[in-house]
Amino acid sequence: MAEFSTSNGQELSDLVLIQRVCSGDNEAFQLLSRRYSGLIITVAKKYYAVGLDRNDFFQEGLMGLLSACKCYSEDRDISFRNYAALCINRRFSSIVKRDKNKGAIPADSVVPIDELEIPDNNARNPETLVLQKEQDEDFWQFLKSSLSPLELDVLKLYLEGNSYENIAQKLSVSQKSVDNALQRIRKKIASR
């Protein structure tokens, strides 16, 4: 094991630091995290998830390192460095997998909130309300006549706030089928 010089001059091995981390010594974890920060950064460069920057990945890497400390046994046929790299990799890949599977709303369907026109319902008169209701009914008629049964079901569930994964489960189709259906719906609505 590599040696590490602490601020008070003591030489500590990885195993000693791991034991101290497991007993709740925060300074030992700080020393160990400095030692393995290069490894975390190297592994983090291979991953990407929406909404996470490199600092977020570094923090997640530290969680992987802590997990490695808690689970490592020197009886294993693997060095702590390799075991830590494995734990950090698994942590990152689970984040990316979770990000990929959560069925986030596609970026092309997001509208900035400051571009939304929110009507003032108090300013509407009865005539405007009737016209709006007729337009809404016309739009739903258009959807019912233009969309396939699957597309209509997907749209209803999507508008209720369900994720791609939930929609796929409820309709017994793949998430890719849900995504394809929503893309077709967008095209049909845009061509109206």
JSON list of C-alpha atoms in Angstrom, two decimals:
[
{"chain": "A", "resi": 1, "resn": "MET", "atom": "CA", "xyz": [0.00, 0.00, 0.00]},
{"chain": "A", "resi": 2, "resn": "ALA", "atom": "CA", "xyz": [1.14, 3.53, -0.71]},
{"chain": "A", "resi": 3, "resn": "GLU", "atom": "CA", "xyz": [2.14, 5.73, 2.18]},
{"chain": "A", "resi": 4, "resn": "PHE", "atom": "CA", "xyz": [0.61, 9.11, 2.89]},
{"chain": "A", "resi": 5, "resn": "SER", "atom": "CA", "xyz": [2.07, 11.91, 4.97]},
{"chain": "A", "resi": 6, "resn": "THR", "atom": "CA", "xyz": [-0.48, 13.66, 7.17]},
{"chain": "A", "resi": 7, "resn": "SER", "atom": "CA", "xyz": [-0.21, 17.25, 8.36]},
{"chain": "A", "resi": 8, "resn": "ASN", "atom": "CA", "xyz": [1.27, 16.09, 11.68]},
{"chain": "A", "resi": 9, "resn": "GLY", "atom": "CA", "xyz": [3.96, 14.02, 9.91]},
{"chain": "A", "resi": 10, "resn": "GLN", "atom": "CA", "xyz": [2.55, 10.52, 10.47]},
{"chain": "A", "resi": 11, "resn": "GLU", "atom": "CA", "xyz": [2.84, 8.06, 7.57]},
{"chain": "A", "resi": 12, "resn": "LEU", "atom": "CA", "xyz": [-0.48, 6.27, 7.10]},
{"chain": "A", "resi": 13, "resn": "SER", "atom": "CA", "xyz": [-1.25, 3.41, 4.73]},
{"chain": "A", "resi": 14, "resn": "ASP", "atom": "CA", "xyz": [-4.52, 3.07, 2.82]},
{"chain": "A", "resi": 15, "resn": "LEU", "atom": "CA", "xyz": [-5.59, 0.28, 5.19]},
{"chain": "A", "resi": 16, "resn": "VAL", "atom": "CA", "xyz": [-5.04, 2.41, 8.29]},
{"chain": "A", "resi": 17, "resn": "LEU", "atom": "CA", "xyz": [-6.98, 5.29, 6.71]},
{"chain": "A", "resi": 18, "resn": "ILE", "atom": "CA", "xyz": [-9.80, 2.92, 5.69]},
{"chain": "A", "resi": 19, "resn": "GLN", "atom": "CA", "xyz": [-10.06, 1.58, 9.24]},
{"chain": "A", "resi": 20, "resn": "ARG", "atom": "CA", "xyz": [-10.22, 5.13, 10.59]},
{"chain": "A", "resi": 21, "resn": "VAL", "atom": "CA", "xyz": [-12.85, 6.11, 8.03]},
{"chain": "A", "resi": 22, "resn": "CYS", "atom": "CA", "xyz": [-14.97, 3.13, 9.08]},
{"chain": "A", "resi": 23, "resn": "SER", "atom": "CA", "xyz": [-14.73, 4.27, 12.69]},
{"chain": "A", "resi": 24, "resn": "GLY", "atom": "CA", "xyz": [-16.00, 7.73, 11.76]},
{"chain": "A", "resi": 25, "resn": "ASP", "atom": "CA", "xyz": [-12.75, 9.70, 11.35]},
{"chain": "A", "resi": 26, "resn": "ASN", "atom": "CA", "xyz": [-13.56, 12.51, 8.89]},
{"chain": "A", "resi": 27, "resn": "GLU", "atom": "CA", "xyz": [-9.96, 13.68, 8.66]},
{"chain": "A", "resi": 28, "resn": "ALA", "atom": "CA", "xyz": [-8.92, 10.21, 7.52]},
{"chain": "A", "resi": 29, "resn": "PHE", "atom": "CA", "xyz": [-11.51, 10.35, 4.76]},
{"chain": "A", "resi": 30, "resn": "GLN", "atom": "CA", "xyz": [-10.29, 13.80, 3.72]},
{"chain": "A", "resi": 31, "resn": "LEU", "atom": "CA", "xyz": [-6.74, 12.46, 3.46]},
{"chain": "A", "resi": 32, "resn": "LEU", "atom": "CA", "xyz": [-7.90, 9.43, 1.50]},
{"chain": "A", "resi": 33, "resn": "SER", "atom": "CA", "xyz": [-10.08, 11.55, -0.79]},
{"chain": "A", "resi": 34, "resn": "ARG", "atom": "CA", "xyz": [-7.11, 13.80, -1.60]},
{"chain": "A", "resi": 35, "resn": "ARG", "atom": "CA", "xyz": [-5.08, 10.72, -2.43]},
{"chain": "A", "resi": 36, "resn": "TYR", "atom": "CA", "xyz": [-7.76, 9.37, -4.79]},
{"chain": "A", "resi": 37, "resn": "SER", "atom": "CA", "xyz": [-9.03, 12.65, -6.25]},
{"chain": "A", "resi": 38, "resn": "GLY", "atom": "CA", "xyz": [-7.03, 12.03, -9.46]},
{"chain": "A", "resi": 39, "resn": "LEU", "atom": "CA", "xyz": [-8.69, 8.64, -9.86]},
{"chain": "A", "resi": 40, "resn": "ILE", "atom": "CA", "xyz": [-12.15, 10.13, -9.32]},
{"chain": "A", "resi": 41, "resn": "ILE", "atom": "CA", "xyz": [-11.51, 12.88, -11.88]},
{"chain": "A", "resi": 42, "resn": "THR", "atom": "CA", "xyz": [-10.16, 10.37, -14.42]},
{"chain": "A", "resi": 43, "resn": "VAL", "atom": "CA", "xyz": [-13.18, 8.10, -14.05]},
{"chain": "A", "resi": 44, "resn": "ALA", "atom": "CA", "xyz": [-15.65, 11.02, -14.05]},
{"chain": "A", "resi": 45, "resn": "LYS", "atom": "CA", "xyz": [-14.41, 12.18, -17.46]},
{"chain": "A", "resi": 46, "resn": "LYS", "atom": "CA", "xyz": [-15.97, 9.07, -19.03]},
{"chain": "A", "resi": 47, "resn": "TYR", "atom": "CA", "xyz": [-19.51, 9.90, -17.89]},
{"chain": "A", "resi": 48, "resn": "TYR", "atom": "CA", "xyz": [-22.21, 12.44, -18.61]},
{"chain": "A", "resi": 49, "resn": "ALA", "atom": "CA", "xyz": [-25.69, 12.99, -17.15]},
{"chain": "A", "resi": 50, "resn": "VAL", "atom": "CA", "xyz": [-28.16, 15.81, -17.79]},
{"chain": "A", "resi": 51, "resn": "GLY", "atom": "CA", "xyz": [-28.03, 18.41, -15.03]},
{"chain": "A", "resi": 52, "resn": "LEU", "atom": "CA", "xyz": [-24.76, 17.21, -13.50]},
{"chain": "A", "resi": 53, "resn": "ASP", "atom": "CA", "xyz": [-21.50, 19.05, -13.98]},
{"chain": "A", "resi": 54, "resn": "ARG", "atom": "CA", "xyz": [-18.00, 17.77, -13.20]},
{"chain": "A", "resi": 55, "resn": "ASN", "atom": "CA", "xyz": [-18.22, 19.00, -9.58]},
{"chain": "A", "resi": 56, "resn": "ASP", "atom": "CA", "xyz": [-21.41, 16.98, -9.08]},
{"chain": "A", "resi": 57, "resn": "PHE", "atom": "CA", "xyz": [-19.69, 13.92, -10.51]},
{"chain": "A", "resi": 58, "resn": "PHE", "atom": "CA", "xyz": [-16.72, 14.51, -8.22]},
{"chain": "A", "resi": 59, "resn": "GLN", "atom": "CA", "xyz": [-19.06, 14.58, -5.21]},
{"chain": "A", "resi": 60, "resn": "GLU", "atom": "CA", "xyz": [-20.66, 11.35, -6.42]},
{"chain": "A", "resi": 61, "resn": "GLY", "atom": "CA", "xyz": [-17.16, 9.91, -6.85]},
{"chain": "A", "resi": 62, "resn": "LEU", "atom": "CA", "xyz": [-16.43, 10.74, -3.23]},
{"chain": "A", "resi": 63, "resn": "MET", "atom": "CA", "xyz": [-19.57, 8.81, -2.28]},
{"chain": "A", "resi": 64, "resn": "GLY", "atom": "CA", "xyz": [-18.25, 5.86, -4.30]},
{"chain": "A", "resi": 65, "resn": "LEU", "atom": "CA", "xyz": [-14.91, 6.15, -2.49]},
{"chain": "A", "resi": 66, "resn": "LEU", "atom": "CA", "xyz": [-16.68, 6.20, 0.88]},
{"chain": "A", "resi": 67, "resn": "SER", "atom": "CA", "xyz": [-18.65, 3.13, -0.15]},
{"chain": "A", "resi": 68, "resn": "ALA", "atom": "CA", "xyz": [-15.39, 1.41, -1.11]},
{"chain": "A", "resi": 69, "resn": "CYS", "atom": "CA", "xyz": [-13.97, 2.22, 2.32]},
{"chain": "A", "resi": 70, "resn": "LYS", "atom": "CA", "xyz": [-17.00, 0.77, 4.09]},
{"chain": "A", "resi": 71, "resn": "CYS", "atom": "CA", "xyz": [-17.06, -2.44, 2.03]},
{"chain": "A", "resi": 72, "resn": "TYR", "atom": "CA", "xyz": [-13.37, -3.18, 1.39]},
{"chain": "A", "resi": 73, "resn": "SER", "atom": "CA", "xyz": [-11.73, -6.18, 2.98]},
{"chain": "A", "resi": 74, "resn": "GLU", "atom": "CA", "xyz": [-8.00, -6.81, 2.71]},
{"chain": "A", "resi": 75, "resn": "ASP", "atom": "CA", "xyz": [-8.82, -10.51, 2.30]},
{"chain": "A", "resi": 76, "resn": "ARG", "atom": "CA", "xyz": [-10.02, -9.79, -1.24]},
{"chain": "A", "resi": 77, "resn": "ASP", "atom": "CA", "xyz": [-7.85, -10.53, -4.24]},
{"chain": "A", "resi": 78, "resn": "ILE", "atom": "CA", "xyz": [-7.98, -6.89, -5.32]},
{"chain": "A", "resi": 79, "resn": "SER", "atom": "CA", "xyz": [-6.05, -3.82, -4.24]},
{"chain": "A", "resi": 80, "resn": "PHE", "atom": "CA", "xyz": [-7.97, -1.02, -2.57]},
{"chain": "A", "resi": 81, "resn": "ARG", "atom": "CA", "xyz": [-7.15, 1.30, -5.48]},
{"chain": "A", "resi": 82, "resn": "ASN", "atom": "CA", "xyz": [-8.74, -1.10, -7.98]},
{"chain": "A", "resi": 83, "resn": "TYR", "atom": "CA", "xyz": [-11.68, -1.76, -5.69]},
{"chain": "A", "resi": 84, "resn": "ALA", "atom": "CA", "xyz": [-12.23, 1.99, -5.23]},
{"chain": "A", "resi": 85, "resn": "ALA", "atom": "CA", "xyz": [-12.10, 2.48, -9.02]},
{"chain": "A", "resi": 86, "resn": "LEU", "atom": "CA", "xyz": [-14.73, -0.25, -9.40]},
{"chain": "A", "resi": 87, "resn": "CYS", "atom": "CA", "xyz": [-17.03, 1.33, -6.77]},
{"chain": "A", "resi": 88, "resn": "ILE", "atom": "CA", "xyz": [-16.63, 4.81, -8.30]},
{"chain": "A", "resi": 89, "resn": "ASN", "atom": "CA", "xyz": [-17.35, 3.44, -11.80]},
{"chain": "A", "resi": 90, "resn": "ARG", "atom": "CA", "xyz": [-20.47, 1.69, -10.55]},
{"chain": "A", "resi": 91, "resn": "ARG", "atom": "CA", "xyz": [-21.66, 4.83, -8.81]},
{"chain": "A", "resi": 92, "resn": "PHE", "atom": "CA", "xyz": [-21.25, 6.89, -11.98]},
{"chain": "A", "resi": 93, "resn": "SER", "atom": "CA", "xyz": [-22.84, 4.30, -14.25]},
{"chain": "A", "resi": 94, "resn": "SER", "atom": "CA", "xyz": [-25.86, 4.00, -11.93]},
{"chain": "A", "resi": 95, "resn": "ILE", "atom": "CA", "xyz": [-26.30, 7.80, -12.08]},
{"chain": "A", "resi": 96, "resn": "VAL", "atom": "CA", "xyz": [-26.13, 7.76, -15.89]},
{"chain": "A", "resi": 97, "resn": "LYS", "atom": "CA", "xyz": [-28.49, 4.77, -16.06]},
{"chain": "A", "resi": 98, "resn": "ARG", "atom": "CA", "xyz": [-30.96, 6.46, -13.69]},
{"chain": "A", "resi": 99, "resn": "ASP", "atom": "CA", "xyz": [-30.76, 9.65, -15.77]},
{"chain": "A", "resi": 100, "resn": "LYS", "atom": "CA", "xyz": [-31.33, 7.68, -18.97]},
{"chain": "A", "resi": 101, "resn": "ASN", "atom": "CA", "xyz": [-34.27, 5.70, -17.58]},
{"chain": "A", "resi": 102, "resn": "LYS", "atom": "CA", "xyz": [-36.14, 8.45, -15.81]},
{"chain": "A", "resi": 103, "resn": "GLY", "atom": "CA", "xyz": [-37.85, 9.49, -19.03]},
{"chain": "A", "resi": 104, "resn": "ALA", "atom": "CA", "xyz": [-36.95, 13.12, -18.76]},
{"chain": "A", "resi": 105, "resn": "ILE", "atom": "CA", "xyz": [-38.91, 15.47, -20.97]},
{"chain": "A", "resi": 106, "resn": "PRO", "atom": "CA", "xyz": [-36.99, 15.90, -24.23]},
{"chain": "A", "resi": 107, "resn": "ALA", "atom": "CA", "xyz": [-35.18, 19.22, -24.48]},
{"chain": "A", "resi": 108, "resn": "ASP", "atom": "CA", "xyz": [-36.98, 20.14, -27.72]},
{"chain": "A", "resi": 109, "resn": "SER", "atom": "CA", "xyz": [-40.32, 20.10, -25.95]},
{"chain": "A", "resi": 110, "resn": "VAL", "atom": "CA", "xyz": [-39.31, 22.44, -23.13]},
{"chain": "A", "resi": 111, "resn": "VAL", "atom": "CA", "xyz": [-40.45, 26.04, -23.33]},
{"chain": "A", "resi": 112, "resn": "PRO", "atom": "CA", "xyz": [-38.77, 28.68, -21.15]},
{"chain": "A", "resi": 113, "resn": "ILE", "atom": "CA", "xyz": [-41.23, 29.89, -18.54]},
{"chain": "A", "resi": 114, "resn": "ASP", "atom": "CA", "xyz": [-40.76, 33.54, -19.47]},
{"chain": "A", "resi": 115, "resn": "GLU", "atom": "CA", "xyz": [-42.06, 32.75, -22.99]},
{"chain": "A", "resi": 116, "resn": "LEU", "atom": "CA", "xyz": [-45.33, 31.35, -21.72]},
{"chain": "A", "resi": 117, "resn": "GLU", "atom": "CA", "xyz": [-48.42, 33.46, -22.10]},
{"chain": "A", "resi": 118, "resn": "ILE", "atom": "CA", "xyz": [-50.54, 32.95, -19.03]},
{"chain": "A", "resi": 119, "resn": "PRO", "atom": "CA", "xyz": [-54.03, 34.27, -19.56]},
{"chain": "A", "resi": 120, "resn": "ASP", "atom": "CA", "xyz": [-55.67, 36.34, -16.89]},
{"chain": "A", "resi": 121, "resn": "ASN", "atom": "CA", "xyz": [-58.82, 34.33, -16.18]},
{"chain": "A", "resi": 122, "resn": "ASN", "atom": "CA", "xyz": [-60.38, 37.24, -14.32]},
{"chain": "A", "resi": 123, "resn": "ALA", "atom": "CA", "xyz": [-60.22, 39.39, -17.46]},
{"chain": "A", "resi": 124, "resn": "ARG", "atom": "CA", "xyz": [-62.10, 36.87, -19.61]},
{"chain": "A", "resi": 125, "resn": "ASN", "atom": "CA", "xyz": [-65.66, 37.58, -20.45]},
{"chain": "A", "resi": 126, "resn": "PRO", "atom": "CA", "xyz": [-68.25, 34.82, -21.07]},
{"chain": "A", "resi": 127, "resn": "GLU", "atom": "CA", "xyz": [-67.91, 35.15, -24.85]},
{"chain": "A", "resi": 128, "resn": "THR", "atom": "CA", "xyz": [-64.14, 34.55, -24.67]},
{"chain": "A", "resi": 129, "resn": "LEU", "atom": "CA", "xyz": [-64.67, 31.53, -22.43]},
{"chain": "A", "resi": 130, "resn": "VAL", "atom": "CA", "xyz": [-67.16, 29.99, -24.87]},
{"chain": "A", "resi": 131, "resn": "LEU", "atom": "CA", "xyz": [-64.81, 30.58, -27.82]},
{"chain": "A", "resi": 132, "resn": "GLN", "atom": "CA", "xyz": [-61.91, 29.07, -25.89]},
{"chain": "A", "resi": 133, "resn": "LYS", "atom": "CA", "xyz": [-64.00, 26.03, -25.00]},
{"chain": "A", "resi": 134, "resn": "GLU", "atom": "CA", "xyz": [-64.93, 25.56, -28.68]},
{"chain": "A", "resi": 135, "resn": "GLN", "atom": "CA", "xyz": [-61.27, 25.84, -29.71]},
{"chain": "A", "resi": 136, "resn": "ASP", "atom": "CA", "xyz": [-60.32, 23.26, -27.07]},
{"chain": "A", "resi": 137, "resn": "GLU", "atom": "CA", "xyz": [-63.05, 20.89, -28.30]},
{"chain": "A", "resi": 138, "resn": "ASP", "atom": "CA", "xyz": [-61.91, 21.38, -31.91]},
{"chain": "A", "resi": 139, "resn": "PHE", "atom": "CA", "xyz": [-58.35, 20.63, -30.92]},
{"chain": "A", "resi": 140, "resn": "TRP", "atom": "CA", "xyz": [-59.36, 17.42, -29.09]},
{"chain": "A", "resi": 141, "resn": "GLN", "atom": "CA", "xyz": [-61.46, 16.38, -32.10]},
{"chain": "A", "resi": 142, "resn": "PHE", "atom": "CA", "xyz": [-58.40, 16.94, -34.28]},
{"chain": "A", "resi": 143, "resn": "LEU", "atom": "CA", "xyz": [-56.31, 14.79, -31.92]},
{"chain": "A", "resi": 144, "resn": "LYS", "atom": "CA", "xyz": [-58.89, 12.01, -31.79]},
{"chain": "A", "resi": 145, "resn": "SER", "atom": "CA", "xyz": [-59.17, 11.88, -35.57]},
{"chain": "A", "resi": 146, "resn": "SER", "atom": "CA", "xyz": [-55.41, 12.24, -36.26]},
{"chain": "A", "resi": 147, "resn": "LEU", "atom": "CA", "xyz": [-53.79, 10.09, -33.60]},
{"chain": "A", "resi": 148, "resn": "SER", "atom": "CA", "xyz": [-53.67, 6.32, -33.42]},
{"chain": "A", "resi": 149, "resn": "PRO", "atom": "CA", "xyz": [-55.16, 4.67, -30.31]},
{"chain": "A", "resi": 150, "resn": "LEU", "atom": "CA", "xyz": [-51.64, 4.15, -28.93]},
{"chain": "A", "resi": 151, "resn": "GLU", "atom": "CA", "xyz": [-50.67, 7.77, -29.58]},
{"chain": "A", "resi": 152, "resn": "LEU", "atom": "CA", "xyz": [-53.85, 8.99, -27.91]},
{"chain": "A", "resi": 153, "resn": "ASP", "atom": "CA", "xyz": [-53.23, 6.81, -24.83]},
{"chain": "A", "resi": 154, "resn": "VAL", "atom": "CA", "xyz": [-49.59, 7.94, -24.66]},
{"chain": "A", "resi": 155, "resn": "LEU", "atom": "CA", "xyz": [-50.62, 11.59, -24.94]},
{"chain": "A", "resi": 156, "resn": "LYS", "atom": "CA", "xyz": [-53.23, 11.30, -22.17]},
{"chain": "A", "resi": 157, "resn": "LEU", "atom": "CA", "xyz": [-50.77, 9.64, -19.80]},
{"chain": "A", "resi": 158, "resn": "TYR", "atom": "CA", "xyz": [-48.02, 12.10, -20.72]},
{"chain": "A", "resi": 159, "resn": "LEU", "atom": "CA", "xyz": [-50.31, 15.07, -20.03]},
{"chain": "A", "resi": 160, "resn": "GLU", "atom": "CA", "xyz": [-51.12, 13.55, -16.64]},
{"chain": "A", "resi": 161, "resn": "GLY", "atom": "CA", "xyz": [-47.42, 13.90, -15.81]},
{"chain": "A", "resi": 162, "resn": "ASN", "atom": "CA", "xyz": [-46.34, 10.26, -16.17]},
{"chain": "A", "resi": 163, "resn": "SER", "atom": "CA", "xyz": [-42.71, 9.50, -17.05]},
{"chain": "A", "resi": 164, "resn": "TYR", "atom": "CA", "xyz": [-41.79, 7.53, -20.16]},
{"chain": "A", "resi": 165, "resn": "GLU", "atom": "CA", "xyz": [-41.12, 4.53, -17.93]},
{"chain": "A", "resi": 166, "resn": "ASN", "atom": "CA", "xyz": [-44.55, 4.71, -16.25]},
{"chain": "A", "resi": 167, "resn": "ILE", "atom": "CA", "xyz": [-46.33, 5.17, -19.58]},
{"chain": "A", "resi": 168, "resn": "ALA", "atom": "CA", "xyz": [-44.46, 2.18, -21.03]},
{"chain": "A", "resi": 169, "resn": "GLN", "atom": "CA", "xyz": [-45.43, 0.02, -18.06]},
{"chain": "A", "resi": 170, "resn": "LYS", "atom": "CA", "xyz": [-49.10, 1.07, -18.11]},
{"chain": "A", "resi": 171, "resn": "LEU", "atom": "CA", "xyz": [-49.42, 0.42, -21.85]},
{"chain": "A", "resi": 172, "resn": "SER", "atom": "CA", "xyz": [-47.17, -2.67, -21.94]},
{"chain": "A", "resi": 173, "resn": "VAL", "atom": "CA", "xyz": [-44.85, -1.16, -24.55]},
{"chain": "A", "resi": 174, "resn": "SER", "atom": "CA", "xyz": [-41.18, -0.17, -24.58]},
{"chain": "A", "resi": 175, "resn": "GLN", "atom": "CA", "xyz": [-39.97, 3.27, -23.57]},
{"chain": "A", "resi": 176, "resn": "LYS", "atom": "CA", "xyz": [-38.71, 3.69, -27.13]},
{"chain": "A", "resi": 177, "resn": "SER", "atom": "CA", "xyz": [-42.27, 3.14, -28.39]},
{"chain": "A", "resi": 178, "resn": "VAL", "atom": "CA", "xyz": [-43.47, 5.86, -26.01]},
{"chain": "A", "resi": 179, "resn": "ASP", "atom": "CA", "xyz": [-40.77, 8.24, -27.25]},
{"chain": "A", "resi": 180, "resn": "ASN", "atom": "CA", "xyz": [-41.58, 7.46, -30.91]},
{"chain": "A", "resi": 181, "resn": "ALA", "atom": "CA", "xyz": [-45.30, 8.00, -30.29]},
{"chain": "A", "resi": 182, "resn": "LEU", "atom": "CA", "xyz": [-44.65, 11.39, -28.68]},
{"chain": "A", "resi": 183, "resn": "GLN", "atom": "CA", "xyz": [-42.42, 12.41, -31.60]},
{"chain": "A", "resi": 184, "resn": "ARG", "atom": "CA", "xyz": [-45.20, 11.50, -34.07]},
{"chain": "A", "resi": 185, "resn": "ILE", "atom": "CA", "xyz": [-47.75, 13.42, -31.96]},
{"chain": "A", "resi": 186, "resn": "ARG", "atom": "CA", "xyz": [-45.53, 16.53, -32.00]},
{"chain": "A", "resi": 187, "resn": "LYS", "atom": "CA", "xyz": [-45.19, 16.33, -35.77]},
{"chain": "A", "resi": 188, "resn": "LYS", "atom": "CA", "xyz": [-48.94, 15.94, -36.27]},
{"chain": "A", "resi": 189, "resn": "ILE", "atom": "CA", "xyz": [-49.72, 18.87, -33.98]},
{"chain": "A", "resi": 190, "resn": "ALA", "atom": "CA", "xyz": [-47.05, 21.05, -35.64]},
{"chain": "A", "resi": 191, "resn": "SER", "atom": "CA", "xyz": [-48.47, 20.30, -39.11]},
{"chain": "A", "resi": 192, "resn": "ARG", "atom": "CA", "xyz": [-52.01, 21.27, -38.08]}
]
